[in-house]
Short mmCIF file of C-alpha atoms and ligand atoms in Angstrom, two decimals:
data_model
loop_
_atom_site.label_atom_id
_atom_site.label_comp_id
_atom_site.label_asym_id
_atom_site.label_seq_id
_atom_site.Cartn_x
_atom_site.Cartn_y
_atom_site.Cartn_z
CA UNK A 54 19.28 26.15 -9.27
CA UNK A 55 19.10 24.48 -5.42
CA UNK A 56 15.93 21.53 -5.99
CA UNK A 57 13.67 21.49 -2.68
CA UNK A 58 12.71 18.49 -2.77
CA UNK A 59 9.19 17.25 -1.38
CA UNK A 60 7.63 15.22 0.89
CA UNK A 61 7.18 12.37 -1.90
CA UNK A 62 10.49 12.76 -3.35
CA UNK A 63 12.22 12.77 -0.03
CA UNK A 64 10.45 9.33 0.74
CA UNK A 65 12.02 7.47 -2.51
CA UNK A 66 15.34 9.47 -1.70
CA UNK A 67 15.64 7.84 1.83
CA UNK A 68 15.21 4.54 0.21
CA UNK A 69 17.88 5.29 -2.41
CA UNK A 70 20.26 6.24 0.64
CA UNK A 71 19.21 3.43 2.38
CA UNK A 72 20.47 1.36 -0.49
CA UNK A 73 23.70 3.47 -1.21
CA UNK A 74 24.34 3.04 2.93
CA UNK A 75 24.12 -0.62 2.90
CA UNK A 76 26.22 -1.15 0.15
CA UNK A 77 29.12 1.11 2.11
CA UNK A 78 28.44 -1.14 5.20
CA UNK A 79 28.71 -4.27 3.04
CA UNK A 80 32.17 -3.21 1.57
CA UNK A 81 33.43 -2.36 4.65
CA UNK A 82 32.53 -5.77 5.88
CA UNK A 83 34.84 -7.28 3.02
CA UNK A 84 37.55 -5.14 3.68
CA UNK A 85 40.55 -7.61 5.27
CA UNK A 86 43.91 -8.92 3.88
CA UNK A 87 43.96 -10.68 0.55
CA UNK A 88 41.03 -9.68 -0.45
CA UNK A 89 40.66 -7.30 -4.18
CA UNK A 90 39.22 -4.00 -4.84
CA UNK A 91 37.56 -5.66 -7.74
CA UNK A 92 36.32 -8.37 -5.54
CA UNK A 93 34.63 -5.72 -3.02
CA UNK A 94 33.18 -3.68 -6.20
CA UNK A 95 31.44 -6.82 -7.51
CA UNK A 96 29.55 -7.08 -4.02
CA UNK A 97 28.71 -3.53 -4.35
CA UNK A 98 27.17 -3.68 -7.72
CA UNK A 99 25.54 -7.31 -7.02
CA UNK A 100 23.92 -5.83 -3.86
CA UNK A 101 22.65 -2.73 -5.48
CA UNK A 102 21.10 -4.35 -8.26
CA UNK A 103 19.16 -7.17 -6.09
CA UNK A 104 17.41 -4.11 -4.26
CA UNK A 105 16.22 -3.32 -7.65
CA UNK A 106 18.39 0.27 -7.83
CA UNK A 107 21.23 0.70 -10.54
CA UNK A 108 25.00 2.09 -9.55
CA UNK A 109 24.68 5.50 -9.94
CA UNK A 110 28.84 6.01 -10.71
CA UNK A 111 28.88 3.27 -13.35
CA UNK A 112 29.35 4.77 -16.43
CA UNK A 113 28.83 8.22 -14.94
CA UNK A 114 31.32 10.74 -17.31
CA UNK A 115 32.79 6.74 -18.32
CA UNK A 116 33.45 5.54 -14.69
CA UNK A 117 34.52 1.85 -15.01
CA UNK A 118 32.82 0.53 -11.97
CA UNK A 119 30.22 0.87 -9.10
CA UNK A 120 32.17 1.84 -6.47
CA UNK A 121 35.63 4.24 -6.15
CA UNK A 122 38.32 1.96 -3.80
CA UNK A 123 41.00 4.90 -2.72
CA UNK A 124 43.92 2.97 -1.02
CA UNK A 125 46.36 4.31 1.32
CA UNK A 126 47.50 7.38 -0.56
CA UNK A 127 44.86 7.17 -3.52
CA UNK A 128 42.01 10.25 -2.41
CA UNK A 129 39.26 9.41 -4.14
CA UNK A 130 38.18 7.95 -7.64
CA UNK A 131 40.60 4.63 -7.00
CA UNK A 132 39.38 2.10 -9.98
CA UNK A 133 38.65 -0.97 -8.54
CA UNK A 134 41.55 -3.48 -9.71
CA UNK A 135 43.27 -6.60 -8.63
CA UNK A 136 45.54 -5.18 -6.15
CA UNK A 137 45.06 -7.91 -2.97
CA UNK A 138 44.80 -5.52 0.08
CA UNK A 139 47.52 -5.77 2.46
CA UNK A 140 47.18 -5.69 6.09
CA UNK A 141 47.61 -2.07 7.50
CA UNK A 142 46.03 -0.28 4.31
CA UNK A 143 43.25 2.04 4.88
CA UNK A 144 40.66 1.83 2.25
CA UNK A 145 38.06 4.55 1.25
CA UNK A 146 35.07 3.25 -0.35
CA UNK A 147 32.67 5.65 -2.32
CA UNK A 148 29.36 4.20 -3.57
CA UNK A 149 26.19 5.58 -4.84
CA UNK A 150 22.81 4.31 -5.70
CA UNK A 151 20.12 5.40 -7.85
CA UNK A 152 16.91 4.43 -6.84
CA UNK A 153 12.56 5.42 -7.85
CA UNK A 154 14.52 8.47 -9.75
CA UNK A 155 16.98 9.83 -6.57
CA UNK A 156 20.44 8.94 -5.81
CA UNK A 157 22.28 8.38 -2.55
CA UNK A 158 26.21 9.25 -2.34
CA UNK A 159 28.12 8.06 0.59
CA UNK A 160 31.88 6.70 1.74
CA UNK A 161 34.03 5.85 4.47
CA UNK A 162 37.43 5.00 4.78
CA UNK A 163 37.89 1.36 6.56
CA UNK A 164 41.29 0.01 8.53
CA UNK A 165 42.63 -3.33 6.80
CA UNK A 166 43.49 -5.58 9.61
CA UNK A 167 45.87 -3.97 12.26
CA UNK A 168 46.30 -0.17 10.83
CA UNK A 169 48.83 2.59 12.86
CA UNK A 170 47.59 4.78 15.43
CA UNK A 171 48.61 7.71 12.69
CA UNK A 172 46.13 6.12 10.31
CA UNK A 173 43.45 5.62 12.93
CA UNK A 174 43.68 8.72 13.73
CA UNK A 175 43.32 9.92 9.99
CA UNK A 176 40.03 8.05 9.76
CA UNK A 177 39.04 9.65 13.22
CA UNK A 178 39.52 13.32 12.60
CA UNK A 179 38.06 12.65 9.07
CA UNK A 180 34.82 11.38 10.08
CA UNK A 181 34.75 13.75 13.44
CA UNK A 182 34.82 16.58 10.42
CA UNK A 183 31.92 15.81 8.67
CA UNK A 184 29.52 16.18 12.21
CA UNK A 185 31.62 19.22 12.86
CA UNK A 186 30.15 20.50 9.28
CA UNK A 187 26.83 18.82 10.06
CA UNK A 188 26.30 21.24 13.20
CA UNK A 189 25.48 23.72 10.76
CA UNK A 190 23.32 22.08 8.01
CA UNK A 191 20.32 23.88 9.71
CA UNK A 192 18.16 26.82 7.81
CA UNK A 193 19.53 30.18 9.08
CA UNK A 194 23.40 28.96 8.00
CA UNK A 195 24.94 29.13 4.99
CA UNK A 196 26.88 26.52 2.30
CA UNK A 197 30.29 27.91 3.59
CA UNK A 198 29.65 27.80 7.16
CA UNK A 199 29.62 23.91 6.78
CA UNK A 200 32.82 24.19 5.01
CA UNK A 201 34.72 26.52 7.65
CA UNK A 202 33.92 24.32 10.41
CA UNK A 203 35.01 20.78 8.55
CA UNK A 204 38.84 22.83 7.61
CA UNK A 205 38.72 24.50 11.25
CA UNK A 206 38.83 21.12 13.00
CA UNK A 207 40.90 19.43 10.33
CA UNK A 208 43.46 21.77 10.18
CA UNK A 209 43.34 22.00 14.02
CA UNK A 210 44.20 18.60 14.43
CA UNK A 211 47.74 18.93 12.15
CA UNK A 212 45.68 17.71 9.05
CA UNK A 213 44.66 19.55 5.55
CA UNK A 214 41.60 19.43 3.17
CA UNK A 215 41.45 18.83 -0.42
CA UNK A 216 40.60 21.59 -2.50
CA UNK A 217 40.34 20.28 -6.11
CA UNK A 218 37.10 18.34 -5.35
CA UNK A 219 34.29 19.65 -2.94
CA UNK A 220 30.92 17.92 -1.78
CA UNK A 221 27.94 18.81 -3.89
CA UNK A 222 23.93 18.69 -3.72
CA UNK A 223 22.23 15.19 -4.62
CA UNK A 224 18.93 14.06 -5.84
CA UNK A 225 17.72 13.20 -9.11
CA UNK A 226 21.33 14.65 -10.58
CA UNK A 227 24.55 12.99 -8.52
CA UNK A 228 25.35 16.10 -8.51
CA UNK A 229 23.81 19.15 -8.34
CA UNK A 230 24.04 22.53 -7.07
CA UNK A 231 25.43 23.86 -4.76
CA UNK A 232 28.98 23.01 -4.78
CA UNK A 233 30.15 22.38 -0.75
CA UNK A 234 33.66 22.72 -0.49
CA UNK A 235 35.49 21.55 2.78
CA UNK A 236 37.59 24.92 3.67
CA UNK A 237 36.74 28.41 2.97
CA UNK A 238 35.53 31.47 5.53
CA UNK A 239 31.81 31.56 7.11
CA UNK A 240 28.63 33.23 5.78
CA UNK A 241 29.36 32.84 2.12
CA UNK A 242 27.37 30.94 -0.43
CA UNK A 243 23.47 29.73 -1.24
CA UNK A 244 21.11 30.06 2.14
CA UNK A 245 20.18 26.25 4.03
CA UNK A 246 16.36 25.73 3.12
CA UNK A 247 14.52 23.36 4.41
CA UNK A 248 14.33 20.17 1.52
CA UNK A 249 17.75 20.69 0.13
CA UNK A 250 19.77 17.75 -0.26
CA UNK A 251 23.69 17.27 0.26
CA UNK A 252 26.42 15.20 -0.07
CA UNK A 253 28.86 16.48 2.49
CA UNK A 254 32.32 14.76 2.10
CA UNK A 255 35.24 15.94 3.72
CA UNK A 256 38.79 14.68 1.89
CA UNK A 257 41.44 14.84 4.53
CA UNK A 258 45.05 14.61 3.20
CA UNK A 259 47.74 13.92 6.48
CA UNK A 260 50.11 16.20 4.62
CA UNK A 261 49.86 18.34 1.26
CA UNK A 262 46.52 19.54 0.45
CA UNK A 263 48.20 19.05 -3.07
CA UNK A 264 46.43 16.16 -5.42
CA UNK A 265 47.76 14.70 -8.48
CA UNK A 266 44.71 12.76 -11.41
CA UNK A 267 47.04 9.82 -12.61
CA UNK A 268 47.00 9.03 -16.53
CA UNK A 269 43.76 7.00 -15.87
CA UNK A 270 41.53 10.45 -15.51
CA UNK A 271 40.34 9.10 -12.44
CA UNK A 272 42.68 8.12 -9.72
CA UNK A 273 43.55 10.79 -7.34
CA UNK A 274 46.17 10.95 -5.34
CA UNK A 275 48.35 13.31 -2.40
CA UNK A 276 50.92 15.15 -4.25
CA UNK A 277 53.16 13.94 -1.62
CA UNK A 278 52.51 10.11 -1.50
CA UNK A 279 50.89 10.71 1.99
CA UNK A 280 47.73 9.10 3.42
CA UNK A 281 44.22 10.46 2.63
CA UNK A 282 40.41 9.61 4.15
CA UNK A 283 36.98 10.46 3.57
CA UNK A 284 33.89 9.73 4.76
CA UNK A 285 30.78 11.25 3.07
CA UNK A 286 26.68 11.60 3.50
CA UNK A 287 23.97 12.71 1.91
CA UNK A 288 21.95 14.96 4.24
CA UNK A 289 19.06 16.32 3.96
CA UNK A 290 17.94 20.24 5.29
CA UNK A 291 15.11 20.52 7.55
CA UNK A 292 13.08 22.81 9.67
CA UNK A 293 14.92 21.21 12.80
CA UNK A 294 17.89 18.85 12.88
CA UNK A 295 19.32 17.78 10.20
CA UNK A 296 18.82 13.82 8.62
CA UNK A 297 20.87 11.38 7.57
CA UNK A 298 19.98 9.73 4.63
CA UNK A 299 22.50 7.42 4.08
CA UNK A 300 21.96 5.01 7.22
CA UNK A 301 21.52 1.40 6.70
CA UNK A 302 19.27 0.82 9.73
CA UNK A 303 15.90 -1.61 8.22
CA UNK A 304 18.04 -3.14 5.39
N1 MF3 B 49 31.15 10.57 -4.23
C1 MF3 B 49 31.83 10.94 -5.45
C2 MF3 B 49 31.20 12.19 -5.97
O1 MF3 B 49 30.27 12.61 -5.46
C3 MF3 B 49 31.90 9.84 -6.41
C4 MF3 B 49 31.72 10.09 -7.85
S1 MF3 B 49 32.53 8.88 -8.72
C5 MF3 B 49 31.98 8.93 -10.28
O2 MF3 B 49 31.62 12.83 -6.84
F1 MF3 B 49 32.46 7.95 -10.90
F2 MF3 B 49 30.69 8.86 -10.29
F3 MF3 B 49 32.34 10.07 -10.81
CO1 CO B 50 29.76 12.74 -3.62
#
């Protein structure tokens, strides 16, 4: 089942996604040379429990931390560690909040110092994808017509999409139906209503598709060693444009 979420609901979901968006702005911010994934997970969980919300991956199926740190070729689900970044990584940060009963879900993948134009680029065309897909979170389109237009431009700019993990609805579950994948034809899947809530996040591989879990059950990476981004929202449906949850604007 799809939750519509209403007017009240939607009110303590902004302010979870207002949370979940400052804490992605706030890692970002720490992102430089020398600096830890653990170090940059701490902030993350220390700044989402001072707003008075929990860490909605912590513990979530036994998830070791508050935020996922993805480096370089790591997709998603990176365990925060001691690994000192390094000038030139690129560094996807995942965090979600839970917050008056909602959650928000966002990430974005930062540049470590001085990064290559290749990598830049990476980041670019990932991020460019998920407004591509936003263009149709409108009532009148369906799931899959967000998901052709994020592989369309991907794959139109030499890149591929991960397959093995898709975006997902949000709201008092992390996640809930429907299922959003990032490739797949137009016109298929659940109807856009207004009240629906999604986390649309677009995993953009420079080469393979292909993804490997390590030993750890959680860190995912390119089958060929190559770089991966995301960058993720939560959205929400309605009768006109769609919103943005997770902005950080009045935190
Ligand atoms: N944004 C990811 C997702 O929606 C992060 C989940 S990490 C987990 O699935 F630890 F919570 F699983
Ligand atoms: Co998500």
């Amino acid at each position: 089942m799809i939750t519509i979420k209403n007017a009240h609901q939607l009110e303590a979901m902004r302010q979870a996604c207002k949370i979940t968006a400052a804490a992605r702005a706030l890692a970002g911010e720490m992102v430089r040379p020398g600096v830890t994934t653990r170090q940059i997970d701490k902030a993350v969980h220390d700044f989402i429990v001072s707003q008075g919300a929990k860490p909605s991956f912590l513990n979530y199926s036994g998830y070791p931390a508050s935020a996922c740190i993805s480096v370089n070729s790591t997709v998603i689900h990176g365990i925060p560690s001691d690994y000192a970044l390094r000038e030139g990584d690129i560094v996807s940060v995942d965090v979600g909040a839970y917050y008056k009963g909602f959650h928000g879900d966002c990430a974005a993948t930062f540049p470590c110092g001085a990064i290559s134009a290749e990598a830049q680029r990476l980041i670019d065309v990932t991020k460019q994808s998920f407004f591509e897909g936003l263009a149709f979170v409108r009532p009148g389109h369906r799931v899959s017509d967000i998901s052709h237009a994020i592989q369309s431009y991907v794959e139109s700019n030499g890149y591929s999409v991960v397959r093995a993990f898709v975006g997902h609805g949000v709201g008092a579950q992390l996640h809930e139906e429907p299922e959003v994948p990032n490739f797949g034809a137009p016109g298929h899947g659940p109807r856009l209503l207004p009240g629906m809530t999604l986390a649309i996040e677009p995993m953009v591989n420079m080469g393979t598709y292909q993804v490997h879990v390590l030993k750890d059950r959680w860190t995912t990476v390119t089958a060929d060693g190559k770089l991966s981004a995301h960058y993720e929202n939560t959205v929400l449906i309605t009768d006109g444009e769609p919103e943005i949850l997770t902005v950080a604007e009045g935190l």
